PDB file of C-alpha atoms and ligand atoms in Angstrom:
ATOM      1  CA  MET A  19     -13.959  12.017  -3.342  1.00 93.00           C
ATOM      2  CA  LEU A  20     -14.999   8.347  -3.025  1.00 98.00           C
ATOM      3  CA  TRP A  21     -12.940   5.221  -3.709  1.00 99.00           C
ATOM      4  CA  ARG A  22     -15.183   2.464  -5.083  1.00 98.00           C
ATOM      5  CA  CYS A  23     -14.118  -0.899  -3.659  1.00 98.00           C
ATOM      6  CA  ARG A  24     -16.791  -3.471  -4.598  1.00 98.00           C
ATOM      7  CA  GLU A  25     -19.884  -2.557  -2.526  1.00 97.00           C
ATOM      8  CA  ARG A  26     -17.820  -0.418  -0.159  1.00 98.00           C
ATOM      9  CA  LEU A  27     -17.242   3.302  -0.798  1.00 98.00           C
ATOM     10  CA  ILE A  28     -14.262   4.729   1.061  1.00 98.00           C
ATOM     11  CA  ASP A  29     -14.545   8.454   1.751  1.00 98.00           C
ATOM     12  CA  LEU A  30     -11.264  10.143   0.843  1.00 98.00           C
ATOM     13  CA  THR A  31     -12.520  13.679   1.448  1.00 97.00           C
ATOM     14  CA  ARG A  32     -10.363  13.406   4.531  1.00 97.00           C
ATOM     15  CA  PRO A  33      -7.067  11.494   4.413  1.00 98.00           C
ATOM     16  CA  VAL A  34      -7.141   7.912   5.679  1.00 98.00           C
ATOM     17  CA  VAL A  35      -4.644   5.437   7.069  1.00 99.00           C
ATOM     18  CA  MET A  36      -3.965   1.928   5.735  1.00 99.00           C
ATOM     19  CA  GLY A  37      -2.436  -0.341   8.385  1.00 98.00           C
ATOM     20  CA  ILE A  38       0.120  -2.946   7.319  1.00 98.00           C
ATOM     21  CA  LEU A  39      -0.552  -6.518   8.434  1.00 98.00           C
ATOM     22  CA  ASN A  40       2.200  -8.847   7.274  1.00 96.00           C
ATOM     23  CA  VAL A  41       1.392 -12.512   7.716  1.00 95.00           C
ATOM     24  CA  THR A  42       4.747 -13.894   6.652  1.00 89.00           C
ATOM     25  CA  PRO A  43       6.561 -16.335   8.973  1.00 85.00           C
ATOM     26  CA  ASP A  44       9.222 -13.679   9.723  1.00 80.00           C
ATOM     27  CA  SER A  45       6.512 -11.270  11.001  1.00 78.00           C
ATOM     28  CA  PHE A  46       5.046 -13.564  13.652  1.00 70.00           C
ATOM     29  CA  SER A  47       6.812 -16.012  15.937  1.00 60.00           C
ATOM     30  CA  ASP A  48       5.742 -19.306  14.450  1.00 57.00           C
ATOM     31  CA  GLY A  49       3.430 -21.288  16.673  1.00 68.00           C
ATOM     32  CA  GLY A  50       1.813 -22.709  13.533  1.00 71.00           C
ATOM     33  CA  ARG A  51      -1.079 -21.664  11.342  1.00 72.00           C
ATOM     34  CA  TYR A  52      -3.710 -20.995  13.999  1.00 75.00           C
ATOM     35  CA  ALA A  53      -1.398 -19.155  16.405  1.00 80.00           C
ATOM     36  CA  ARG A  54      -0.352 -16.988  13.478  1.00 81.00           C
ATOM     37  CA  ALA A  55      -3.943 -16.159  12.523  1.00 86.00           C
ATOM     38  CA  ASP A  56      -4.740 -15.398  16.194  1.00 90.00           C
ATOM     39  CA  ALA A  57      -1.814 -12.996  16.532  1.00 93.00           C
ATOM     40  CA  ALA A  58      -2.724 -11.317  13.237  1.00 97.00           C
ATOM     41  CA  LEU A  59      -6.330 -10.926  14.352  1.00 97.00           C
ATOM     42  CA  GLU A  60      -5.224  -9.218  17.562  1.00 97.00           C
ATOM     43  CA  ARG A  61      -3.006  -6.852  15.633  1.00 98.00           C
ATOM     44  CA  ALA A  62      -5.897  -6.060  13.269  1.00 98.00           C
ATOM     45  CA  ALA A  63      -8.267  -5.330  16.174  1.00 98.00           C
ATOM     46  CA  ARG A  64      -5.729  -2.882  17.564  1.00 98.00           C
ATOM     47  CA  MET A  65      -5.360  -1.146  14.195  1.00 98.00           C
ATOM     48  CA  VAL A  66      -9.145  -0.777  13.890  1.00 98.00           C
ATOM     49  CA  GLU A  67      -9.293   0.720  17.416  1.00 98.00           C
ATOM     50  CA  GLU A  68      -6.523   3.129  16.464  1.00 98.00           C
ATOM     51  CA  GLY A  69      -8.482   4.374  13.467  1.00 98.00           C
ATOM     52  CA  ALA A  70      -7.273   2.482  10.403  1.00 99.00           C
ATOM     53  CA  ALA A  71      -9.739   2.796   7.510  1.00 98.00           C
ATOM     54  CA  ILE A  72      -8.046  -0.052   5.628  1.00 99.00           C
ATOM     55  CA  ILE A  73      -5.982  -3.058   6.678  1.00 98.00           C
ATOM     56  CA  ASP A  74      -3.498  -4.277   4.080  1.00 98.00           C
ATOM     57  CA  VAL A  75      -2.893  -8.009   4.462  1.00 98.00           C
ATOM     58  CA  GLY A  76       0.248  -9.423   2.838  1.00 97.00           C
ATOM     59  CA  GLY A  77       1.571 -12.973   2.713  1.00 96.00           C
ATOM     60  CA  GLU A  78       4.631 -12.376   0.544  1.00 92.00           C
ATOM     61  CA  SER A  79       7.561 -10.142   1.411  1.00 81.00           C
ATOM     62  CA  THR A  80       8.264  -7.592  -1.327  1.00 73.00           C
ATOM     63  CA  ARG A  81      11.175  -5.985   0.475  1.00 72.00           C
ATOM     64  CA  PRO A  82      14.320  -5.349  -1.567  1.00 72.00           C
ATOM     65  CA  GLY A  83      16.146  -8.621  -2.270  1.00 75.00           C
ATOM     66  CA  SER A  84      13.226 -10.884  -1.431  1.00 76.00           C
ATOM     67  CA  LEU A  85      12.296 -13.982  -3.415  1.00 75.00           C
ATOM     68  CA  GLY A  86       8.738 -14.951  -4.309  1.00 82.00           C
ATOM     69  CA  VAL A  87       6.531 -17.575  -2.697  1.00 86.00           C
ATOM     70  CA  GLU A  88       3.985 -19.859  -4.368  1.00 93.00           C
ATOM     71  CA  ALA A  89       0.366 -18.730  -4.641  1.00 96.00           C
ATOM     72  CA  ALA A  90      -0.829 -21.689  -2.545  1.00 96.00           C
ATOM     73  CA  VAL A  91       1.493 -20.724   0.314  1.00 95.00           C
ATOM     74  CA  GLU A  92       0.393 -17.100   0.159  1.00 96.00           C
ATOM     75  CA  ILE A  93      -3.287 -18.127   0.104  1.00 97.00           C
ATOM     76  CA  GLU A  94      -2.836 -20.402   3.111  1.00 96.00           C
ATOM     77  CA  ARG A  95      -1.324 -17.487   5.032  1.00 96.00           C
ATOM     78  CA  VAL A  96      -3.773 -14.704   4.158  1.00 97.00           C
ATOM     79  CA  VAL A  97      -7.198 -16.341   3.749  1.00 97.00           C
ATOM     80  CA  PRO A  98      -7.780 -17.433   7.386  1.00 97.00           C
ATOM     81  CA  VAL A  99      -6.694 -13.984   8.554  1.00 97.00           C
ATOM     82  CA  ILE A 100      -8.940 -12.099   6.114  1.00 98.00           C
ATOM     83  CA  GLU A 101     -11.944 -14.310   6.919  1.00 98.00           C
ATOM     84  CA  ARG A 102     -11.567 -13.731  10.633  1.00 97.00           C
ATOM     85  CA  ILE A 103     -11.022  -9.964  10.407  1.00 98.00           C
ATOM     86  CA  ALA A 104     -13.985  -9.586   8.026  1.00 98.00           C
ATOM     87  CA  ALA A 105     -16.227 -11.541  10.416  1.00 98.00           C
ATOM     88  CA  ARG A 106     -15.414  -9.270  13.368  1.00 98.00           C
ATOM     89  CA  HIS A 107     -14.669  -5.789  12.023  1.00 98.00           C
ATOM     90  CA  ASP A 108     -16.316  -3.348   9.657  1.00 98.00           C
ATOM     91  CA  VAL A 109     -13.062  -2.288   8.046  1.00 98.00           C
ATOM     92  CA  ALA A 110     -11.940  -2.335   4.421  1.00 99.00           C
ATOM     93  CA  LEU A 111      -9.483  -5.167   3.777  1.00 99.00           C
ATOM     94  CA  SER A 112      -6.847  -4.981   1.115  1.00 98.00           C
ATOM     95  CA  ILE A 113      -4.752  -7.858  -0.234  1.00 98.00           C
ATOM     96  CA  ASP A 114      -1.099  -7.033  -0.937  1.00 98.00           C
ATOM     97  CA  THR A 115      -0.218  -9.401  -3.757  1.00 98.00           C
ATOM     98  CA  THR A 116       0.825  -9.591  -7.399  1.00 97.00           C
ATOM     99  CA  LYS A 117      -0.854 -12.967  -8.113  1.00 97.00           C
ATOM    100  CA  PRO A 118      -4.391 -13.245  -9.553  1.00 98.00           C
ATOM    101  CA  ALA A 119      -5.012 -16.552  -7.733  1.00 98.00           C
ATOM    102  CA  VAL A 120      -4.234 -14.891  -4.409  1.00 98.00           C
ATOM    103  CA  MET A 121      -6.384 -11.861  -5.329  1.00 98.00           C
ATOM    104  CA  ALA A 122      -9.355 -14.148  -6.056  1.00 98.00           C
ATOM    105  CA  ALA A 123      -8.972 -16.176  -2.853  1.00 98.00           C
ATOM    106  CA  ALA A 124      -8.571 -13.021  -0.745  1.00 98.00           C
ATOM    107  CA  VAL A 125     -11.603 -11.314  -2.270  1.00 99.00           C
ATOM    108  CA  ALA A 126     -13.705 -14.475  -1.782  1.00 98.00           C
ATOM    109  CA  ALA A 127     -12.607 -14.347   1.882  1.00 98.00           C
ATOM    110  CA  GLY A 128     -13.723 -10.713   2.289  1.00 98.00           C
ATOM    111  CA  ALA A 129     -11.093  -8.340   0.849  1.00 99.00           C
ATOM    112  CA  CYS A 130     -12.370  -5.465  -1.327  1.00 99.00           C
ATOM    113  CA  ILE A 131      -9.060  -3.896  -2.431  1.00 99.00           C
ATOM    114  CA  VAL A 132      -6.100  -5.233  -4.400  1.00 99.00           C
ATOM    115  CA  ASN A 133      -2.831  -3.507  -3.517  1.00 98.00           C
ATOM    116  CA  ASP A 134      -0.417  -4.644  -6.202  1.00 98.00           C
ATOM    117  CA  VAL A 135       3.194  -3.472  -6.310  1.00 97.00           C
ATOM    118  CA  TYR A 136       3.239  -4.895  -9.881  1.00 97.00           C
ATOM    119  CA  ALA A 137       0.287  -2.658 -10.905  1.00 98.00           C
ATOM    120  CA  LEU A 138      -1.895  -5.554 -12.179  1.00 98.00           C
ATOM    121  CA  ARG A 139       0.564  -6.441 -14.963  1.00 98.00           C
ATOM    122  CA  ALA A 140       0.399 -10.219 -14.271  1.00 98.00           C
ATOM    123  CA  PRO A 141      -1.753 -12.091 -16.813  1.00 98.00           C
ATOM    124  CA  GLY A 142      -5.350 -12.165 -15.570  1.00 98.00           C
ATOM    125  CA  ALA A 143      -4.925  -9.533 -12.867  1.00 98.00           C
ATOM    126  CA  ARG A 144      -6.763  -6.696 -14.660  1.00 98.00           C
ATOM    127  CA  ALA A 145      -9.574  -9.022 -15.767  1.00 98.00           C
ATOM    128  CA  PHE A 146     -10.034 -10.197 -12.195  1.00 98.00           C
ATOM    129  CA  ALA A 147     -10.158  -6.607 -10.910  1.00 99.00           C
ATOM    130  CA  ALA A 148     -12.618  -5.577 -13.623  1.00 99.00           C
ATOM    131  CA  ASP A 149     -14.939  -8.551 -13.036  1.00 98.00           C
ATOM    132  CA  SER A 150     -14.905  -8.310  -9.232  1.00 98.00           C
ATOM    133  CA  GLY A 151     -15.151  -4.501  -8.961  1.00 98.00           C
ATOM    134  CA  VAL A 152     -12.403  -4.267  -6.330  1.00 99.00           C
ATOM    135  CA  GLY A 153     -10.579  -1.074  -5.550  1.00 99.00           C
ATOM    136  CA  VAL A 154      -7.018  -1.190  -6.877  1.00 99.00           C
ATOM    137  CA  CYS A 155      -3.772   0.510  -5.954  1.00 99.00           C
ATOM    138  CA  LEU A 156      -1.413   0.767  -8.923  1.00 98.00           C
ATOM    139  CA  MET A 157       2.176   1.222  -7.736  1.00 98.00           C
ATOM    140  CA  HIS A 158       5.295   2.160  -9.678  1.00 98.00           C
ATOM    141  CA  MET A 159       8.316  -0.114  -9.437  1.00 98.00           C
ATOM    142  CA  GLN A 160      11.471  -0.126 -11.539  1.00 97.00           C
ATOM    143  CA  GLY A 161      12.611  -3.738 -12.052  1.00 95.00           C
ATOM    144  CA  GLU A 162      11.547  -6.497  -9.672  1.00 93.00           C
ATOM    145  CA  PRO A 163      11.944  -6.900  -5.894  1.00 92.00           C
ATOM    146  CA  ARG A 164      14.959  -9.257  -6.078  1.00 93.00           C
ATOM    147  CA  THR A 165      17.123  -6.818  -8.048  1.00 93.00           C
ATOM    148  CA  MET A 166      15.366  -3.443  -8.005  1.00 94.00           C
ATOM    149  CA  GLN A 167      17.874  -1.720  -5.691  1.00 93.00           C
ATOM    150  CA  ASP A 168      20.942  -2.853  -7.688  1.00 93.00           C
ATOM    151  CA  ALA A 169      21.169   0.198  -9.981  1.00 92.00           C
ATOM    152  CA  PRO A 170      18.021   2.340 -10.083  1.00 95.00           C
ATOM    153  CA  SER A 171      18.313   4.939 -12.833  1.00 95.00           C
ATOM    154  CA  TYR A 172      16.066   7.689 -14.231  1.00 98.00           C
ATOM    155  CA  ASP A 173      16.471  10.810 -16.387  1.00 98.00           C
ATOM    156  CA  ASP A 174      13.523  12.472 -14.637  1.00 98.00           C
ATOM    157  CA  VAL A 175      12.103  10.247 -11.929  1.00 98.00           C
ATOM    158  CA  VAL A 176       8.902  12.227 -11.340  1.00 98.00           C
ATOM    159  CA  ALA A 177       8.047  12.476 -15.046  1.00 98.00           C
ATOM    160  CA  GLU A 178       8.770   8.780 -15.597  1.00 98.00           C
ATOM    161  CA  VAL A 179       6.745   7.614 -12.598  1.00 98.00           C
ATOM    162  CA  ALA A 180       3.842   9.901 -13.567  1.00 98.00           C
ATOM    163  CA  ALA A 181       3.908   8.622 -17.172  1.00 98.00           C
ATOM    164  CA  PHE A 182       3.964   4.996 -15.994  1.00 98.00           C
ATOM    165  CA  LEU A 183       1.026   5.508 -13.616  1.00 98.00           C
ATOM    166  CA  ARG A 184      -1.016   7.370 -16.211  1.00 98.00           C
ATOM    167  CA  LEU A 185      -0.408   4.630 -18.800  1.00 98.00           C
ATOM    168  CA  GLU A 186      -1.167   1.740 -16.413  1.00 98.00           C
ATOM    169  CA  ARG A 187      -4.325   3.510 -15.235  1.00 99.00           C
ATOM    170  CA  GLU A 188      -5.462   3.871 -18.858  1.00 98.00           C
ATOM    171  CA  THR A 189      -4.695   0.200 -19.570  1.00 98.00           C
ATOM    172  CA  CYS A 190      -6.779  -0.718 -16.513  1.00 98.00           C
ATOM    173  CA  ARG A 191      -9.618   1.530 -17.654  1.00 98.00           C
ATOM    174  CA  LEU A 192      -9.629  -0.101 -21.100  1.00 98.00           C
ATOM    175  CA  ALA A 193      -9.699  -3.510 -19.370  1.00 98.00           C
ATOM    176  CA  GLY A 194     -12.956  -2.480 -17.678  1.00 98.00           C
ATOM    177  CA  ILE A 195     -11.796  -1.237 -14.268  1.00 99.00           C
ATOM    178  CA  ALA A 196     -13.772   1.829 -13.157  1.00 98.00           C
ATOM    179  CA  MET A 197     -11.754   5.050 -12.812  1.00 98.00           C
ATOM    180  CA  GLU A 198     -13.321   5.583  -9.358  1.00 98.00           C
ATOM    181  CA  SER A 199     -11.798   2.279  -8.273  1.00 99.00           C
ATOM    182  CA  ILE A 200      -8.192   3.281  -9.035  1.00 99.00           C
ATOM    183  CA  VAL A 201      -5.621   4.907  -6.740  1.00 99.00           C
ATOM    184  CA  LEU A 202      -1.987   5.586  -7.676  1.00 99.00           C
ATOM    185  CA  ASP A 203       1.252   5.171  -5.714  1.00 99.00           C
ATOM    186  CA  PRO A 204       4.795   6.373  -6.568  1.00 98.00           C
ATOM    187  CA  GLY A 205       6.271   3.259  -4.936  1.00 98.00           C
ATOM    188  CA  VAL A 206       8.793   4.812  -2.572  1.00 98.00           C
ATOM    189  CA  GLY A 207      11.793   2.474  -2.219  1.00 98.00           C
ATOM    190  CA  PHE A 208      10.884   0.257  -5.196  1.00 98.00           C
ATOM    191  CA  GLY A 209      13.804   0.656  -7.595  1.00 98.00           C
ATOM    192  CA  LYS A 210      14.710   4.126  -6.331  1.00 98.00           C
ATOM    193  CA  ARG A 211      17.797   5.761  -4.852  1.00 98.00           C
ATOM    194  CA  LEU A 212      17.539   8.212  -1.957  1.00 98.00           C
ATOM    195  CA  GLU A 213      17.399  11.236  -4.281  1.00 98.00           C
ATOM    196  CA  HIS A 214      14.567   9.593  -6.264  1.00 98.00           C
ATOM    197  CA  ASN A 215      12.501   8.925  -3.134  1.00 98.00           C
ATOM    198  CA  LEU A 216      12.962  12.501  -1.932  1.00 98.00           C
ATOM    199  CA  ALA A 217      12.018  13.964  -5.336  1.00 98.00           C
ATOM    200  CA  LEU A 218       8.876  11.825  -5.570  1.00 98.00           C
ATOM    201  CA  ILE A 219       7.693  13.023  -2.165  1.00 99.00           C
ATOM    202  CA  ARG A 220       8.636  16.658  -2.818  1.00 98.00           C
ATOM    203  CA  GLU A 221       6.750  16.576  -6.117  1.00 98.00           C
ATOM    204  CA  LEU A 222       3.678  14.643  -4.948  1.00 98.00           C
ATOM    205  CA  PRO A 223       1.419  17.442  -6.246  1.00 98.00           C
ATOM    206  CA  ARG A 224       2.447  16.461  -9.801  1.00 98.00           C
ATOM    207  CA  LEU A 225       1.202  12.911  -9.137  1.00 98.00           C
ATOM    208  CA  ALA A 226      -1.975  14.153  -7.427  1.00 98.00           C
ATOM    209  CA  ASP A 227      -2.569  16.256 -10.570  1.00 98.00           C
ATOM    210  CA  LEU A 228      -3.108  13.013 -12.508  1.00 98.00           C
ATOM    211  CA  GLY A 229      -6.578  13.185 -10.974  1.00 98.00           C
ATOM    212  CA  SER A 230      -6.711   9.904  -9.007  1.00 98.00           C
ATOM    213  CA  PRO A 231      -6.230   9.641  -5.228  1.00 98.00           C
ATOM    214  CA  VAL A 232      -2.577   9.072  -4.266  1.00 99.00           C
ATOM    215  CA  LEU A 233      -1.386   6.488  -1.737  1.00 99.00           C
ATOM    216  CA  LEU A 234       1.991   6.980  -0.049  1.00 99.00           C
ATOM    217  CA  GLY A 235       3.966   4.238   1.700  1.00 98.00           C
ATOM    218  CA  VAL A 236       7.068   5.396   3.588  1.00 98.00           C
ATOM    219  CA  SER A 237       6.697   3.655   6.951  1.00 98.00           C
ATOM    220  CA  ARG A 238      10.056   2.418   8.358  1.00 98.00           C
ATOM    221  CA  LYS A 239      11.671   2.376   4.923  1.00 98.00           C
ATOM    222  CA  SER A 240      15.438   2.363   4.433  1.00 97.00           C
ATOM    223  CA  PHE A 241      15.676   5.901   3.062  1.00 98.00           C
ATOM    224  CA  ILE A 242      14.462   7.235   6.447  1.00 98.00           C
ATOM    225  CA  GLY A 243      17.279   5.262   8.024  1.00 98.00           C
ATOM    226  CA  ARG A 244      19.707   6.691   5.472  1.00 98.00           C
ATOM    227  CA  VAL A 245      18.750  10.314   6.109  1.00 98.00           C
ATOM    228  CA  LEU A 246      18.491  10.072   9.892  1.00 98.00           C
ATOM    229  CA  GLY A 247      21.012   7.329  10.660  1.00 98.00           C
ATOM    230  CA  ARG A 248      18.296   5.277  12.396  1.00 98.00           C
ATOM    231  CA  GLY A 249      17.729   1.531  12.628  1.00 98.00           C
ATOM    232  CA  LEU A 250      14.488  -0.246  11.661  1.00 96.00           C
ATOM    233  CA  ASP A 251      12.755   0.365  14.997  1.00 97.00           C
ATOM    234  CA  GLU A 252      13.862   4.002  15.302  1.00 98.00           C
ATOM    235  CA  ARG A 253      12.067   5.458  12.276  1.00 98.00           C
ATOM    236  CA  LEU A 254       8.658   6.388  13.703  1.00 98.00           C
ATOM    237  CA  ALA A 255       9.209  10.148  13.967  1.00 98.00           C
ATOM    238  CA  GLY A 256      10.744  10.273  10.490  1.00 98.00           C
ATOM    239  CA  GLY A 257       7.753   8.397   9.093  1.00 98.00           C
ATOM    240  CA  LEU A 258       5.263  10.655  10.868  1.00 99.00           C
ATOM    241  CA  GLY A 259       6.994  13.734   9.488  1.00 98.00           C
ATOM    242  CA  LEU A 260       6.721  12.302   5.995  1.00 99.00           C
ATOM    243  CA  ALA A 261       3.082  11.247   6.484  1.00 98.00           C
ATOM    244  CA  ALA A 262       2.192  14.811   7.519  1.00 98.00           C
ATOM    245  CA  LEU A 263       4.143  16.270   4.605  1.00 98.00           C
ATOM    246  CA  GLY A 264       2.627  13.733   2.204  1.00 98.00           C
ATOM    247  CA  ILE A 265      -0.911  14.682   3.184  1.00 98.00           C
ATOM    248  CA  SER A 266      -0.150  18.375   2.897  1.00 98.00           C
ATOM    249  CA  LEU A 267       1.240  17.761  -0.610  1.00 98.00           C
ATOM    250  CA  GLY A 268      -1.901  15.923  -1.730  1.00 98.00           C
ATOM    251  CA  ALA A 269      -1.663  12.247  -0.714  1.00 98.00           C
ATOM    252  CA  ARG A 270      -5.018  10.794   0.447  1.00 98.00           C
ATOM    253  CA  ILE A 271      -3.958   7.427   1.886  1.00 99.00           C
ATOM    254  CA  ILE A 272      -0.951   6.702   4.114  1.00 99.00           C
ATOM    255  CA  ARG A 273       0.232   3.078   4.362  1.00 98.00           C
ATOM    256  CA  THR A 274       1.920   2.455   7.701  1.00 98.00           C
ATOM    257  CA  HIS A 275       2.967  -0.019  10.392  1.00 98.00           C
ATOM    258  CA  ASP A 276       2.227   2.625  13.067  1.00 98.00           C
ATOM    259  CA  VAL A 277      -1.498   3.261  12.806  1.00 98.00           C
ATOM    260  CA  GLY A 278      -2.333   5.170  16.014  1.00 98.00           C
ATOM    261  CA  ALA A 279       0.420   7.753  15.726  1.00 99.00           C
ATOM    262  CA  THR A 280      -0.138   8.179  11.980  1.00 99.00           C
ATOM    263  CA  VAL A 281      -3.909   8.681  12.395  1.00 98.00           C
ATOM    264  CA  ASP A 282      -3.196  11.500  14.876  1.00 98.00           C
ATOM    265  CA  ALA A 283      -0.629  13.083  12.545  1.00 98.00           C
ATOM    266  CA  VAL A 284      -2.827  13.045   9.437  1.00 98.00           C
ATOM    267  CA  ARG A 285      -5.963  14.135  11.316  1.00 98.00           C
ATOM    268  CA  MET A 286      -4.057  17.109  12.710  1.00 98.00           C
ATOM    269  CA  VAL A 287      -2.814  18.099   9.263  1.00 98.00           C
ATOM    270  CA  ALA A 288      -6.316  17.652   7.805  1.00 97.00           C
ATOM    271  CA  ALA A 289      -7.792  19.844  10.548  1.00 97.00           C
ATOM    272  CA  VAL A 290      -5.416  22.651   9.608  1.00 97.00           C
ATOM    273  CA  LEU A 291      -5.867  22.252   5.852  1.00 96.00           C
ATOM    274  CA  GLN A 292      -9.648  21.982   6.042  1.00 92.00           C
ATOM    275  CA  GLY A 293     -10.075  24.448   8.919  1.00 90.00           C
ATOM    276  CA  ASP A 294     -12.816  22.433  10.596  1.00 75.00           C
ATOM    277  CA  GLY A 295     -11.096  20.883  13.590  1.00 63.00           C
ATOM    278  CA  ILE A 296     -12.973  17.595  13.177  1.00 54.00           C
TER     279      ILE A 296
HETATM  280  C1  LIG B  19       4.137   0.887  -0.849  1.00 96.33           C
HETATM  281  O1  LIG B  19       4.925   1.821  -0.689  1.00 96.33           O
HETATM  282  N1  LIG B  19       5.468  -1.007   0.239  1.00 96.33           N
HETATM  283  S1  LIG B  19       6.190  -3.511   1.056  1.00 96.33           S
HETATM  284  C2  LIG B  19      11.297  -2.058   3.654  1.00 96.33           C
HETATM  285  C3  LIG B  19      11.291  -1.562   4.953  1.00 96.33           C
HETATM  286  C4  LIG B  19      10.111  -1.194   5.543  1.00 96.33           C
HETATM  287  C5  LIG B  19       8.936  -1.343   4.846  1.00 96.33           C
HETATM  288  C6  LIG B  19      13.646  -1.679   5.193  1.00 96.33           C
HETATM  289  N2  LIG B  19       3.984  -2.599  -0.188  1.00 96.33           N
HETATM  290  C7  LIG B  19       4.415  -0.455  -0.414  1.00 96.33           C
HETATM  291  O2  LIG B  19       6.599  -1.645   3.367  1.00 96.33           O
HETATM  292  N3  LIG B  19       2.314  -1.214  -1.291  1.00 96.33           N
HETATM  293  C8  LIG B  19       5.177  -2.299   0.345  1.00 96.33           C
HETATM  294  O3  LIG B  19      12.410  -1.395   5.716  1.00 96.33           O
HETATM  295  C9  LIG B  19       3.490  -1.429  -0.664  1.00 96.33           C
HETATM  296  N4  LIG B  19       2.949   1.067  -1.484  1.00 96.33           N
HETATM  297  C10 LIG B  19       2.063   0.051  -1.696  1.00 96.33           C
HETATM  298  N5  LIG B  19       0.928   0.326  -2.326  1.00 96.33           N
HETATM  299  C11 LIG B  19       7.673  -2.641   1.516  1.00 96.33           C
HETATM  300  C12 LIG B  19       7.639  -2.023   2.861  1.00 96.33           C
HETATM  301  C13 LIG B  19       8.928  -1.864   3.561  1.00 96.33           C
HETATM  302  C14 LIG B  19      10.118  -2.221   2.975  1.00 96.33           C
END
């Protein structure tokens, strides 16, 4: 199973890890633009060493309650970082954005994947993806980041998320995006209550049955804190448990802040499932 991301083909026969690289001012102590790019580059080098197949660069916070930033601000944050990682490392770079202008600037700088929590629904986003041949991650979200956790509601969360992803994938296909370039993501924590998040993970095989690779992002999220009674920096073991479970239920890509530990966890699960110990 290969994920076509421009000229790069990512082998998903074995599960892979996507490392999260936030380049928002709240993620790095602010010594200005260059200090920020330096710190981000160091973090990226560490993630590559630890075995990340993909680094997901984001310049806008999409956490619950967050407000948007302008495209120009996002571009100024992510482009220097992407350029410098691409110059030094042979790793797939993904841009975490909903804005076509940011997608275009990031891809010109060296990114080959668009990770869009809005599933390319912004005007021009699908056309950009089709024309550039990037890999895309289509994620489910109910509502929008500012208000999505106010009152999430579903009759059947798994059926509704699966129907949304199937429909958005088809819309992307009709817009000219290759099927082999599309991965799907249930969007854990994006307009979901605890019970919804747990059901989506438990029933991952139903999403994998849609026939596209599935990406799962659970790292440090609030629902782990809710279940375990743990603060933000105490959720590693919970996240590793879920990464292992996610892979065993059919996810192919795990998005995480904790690359080294997650690579070990998913490689161990893959060794058991595939029986080859590699
Ligand atoms: C995702 O699941 N998530 S940003 C709140 C946290 C910790 C982490 C309260 N972008 C996803 O990571 N892209 C984000 O603690 C994503 N899938 C994809 N494809 C939210 C996040 C986070 C939020």
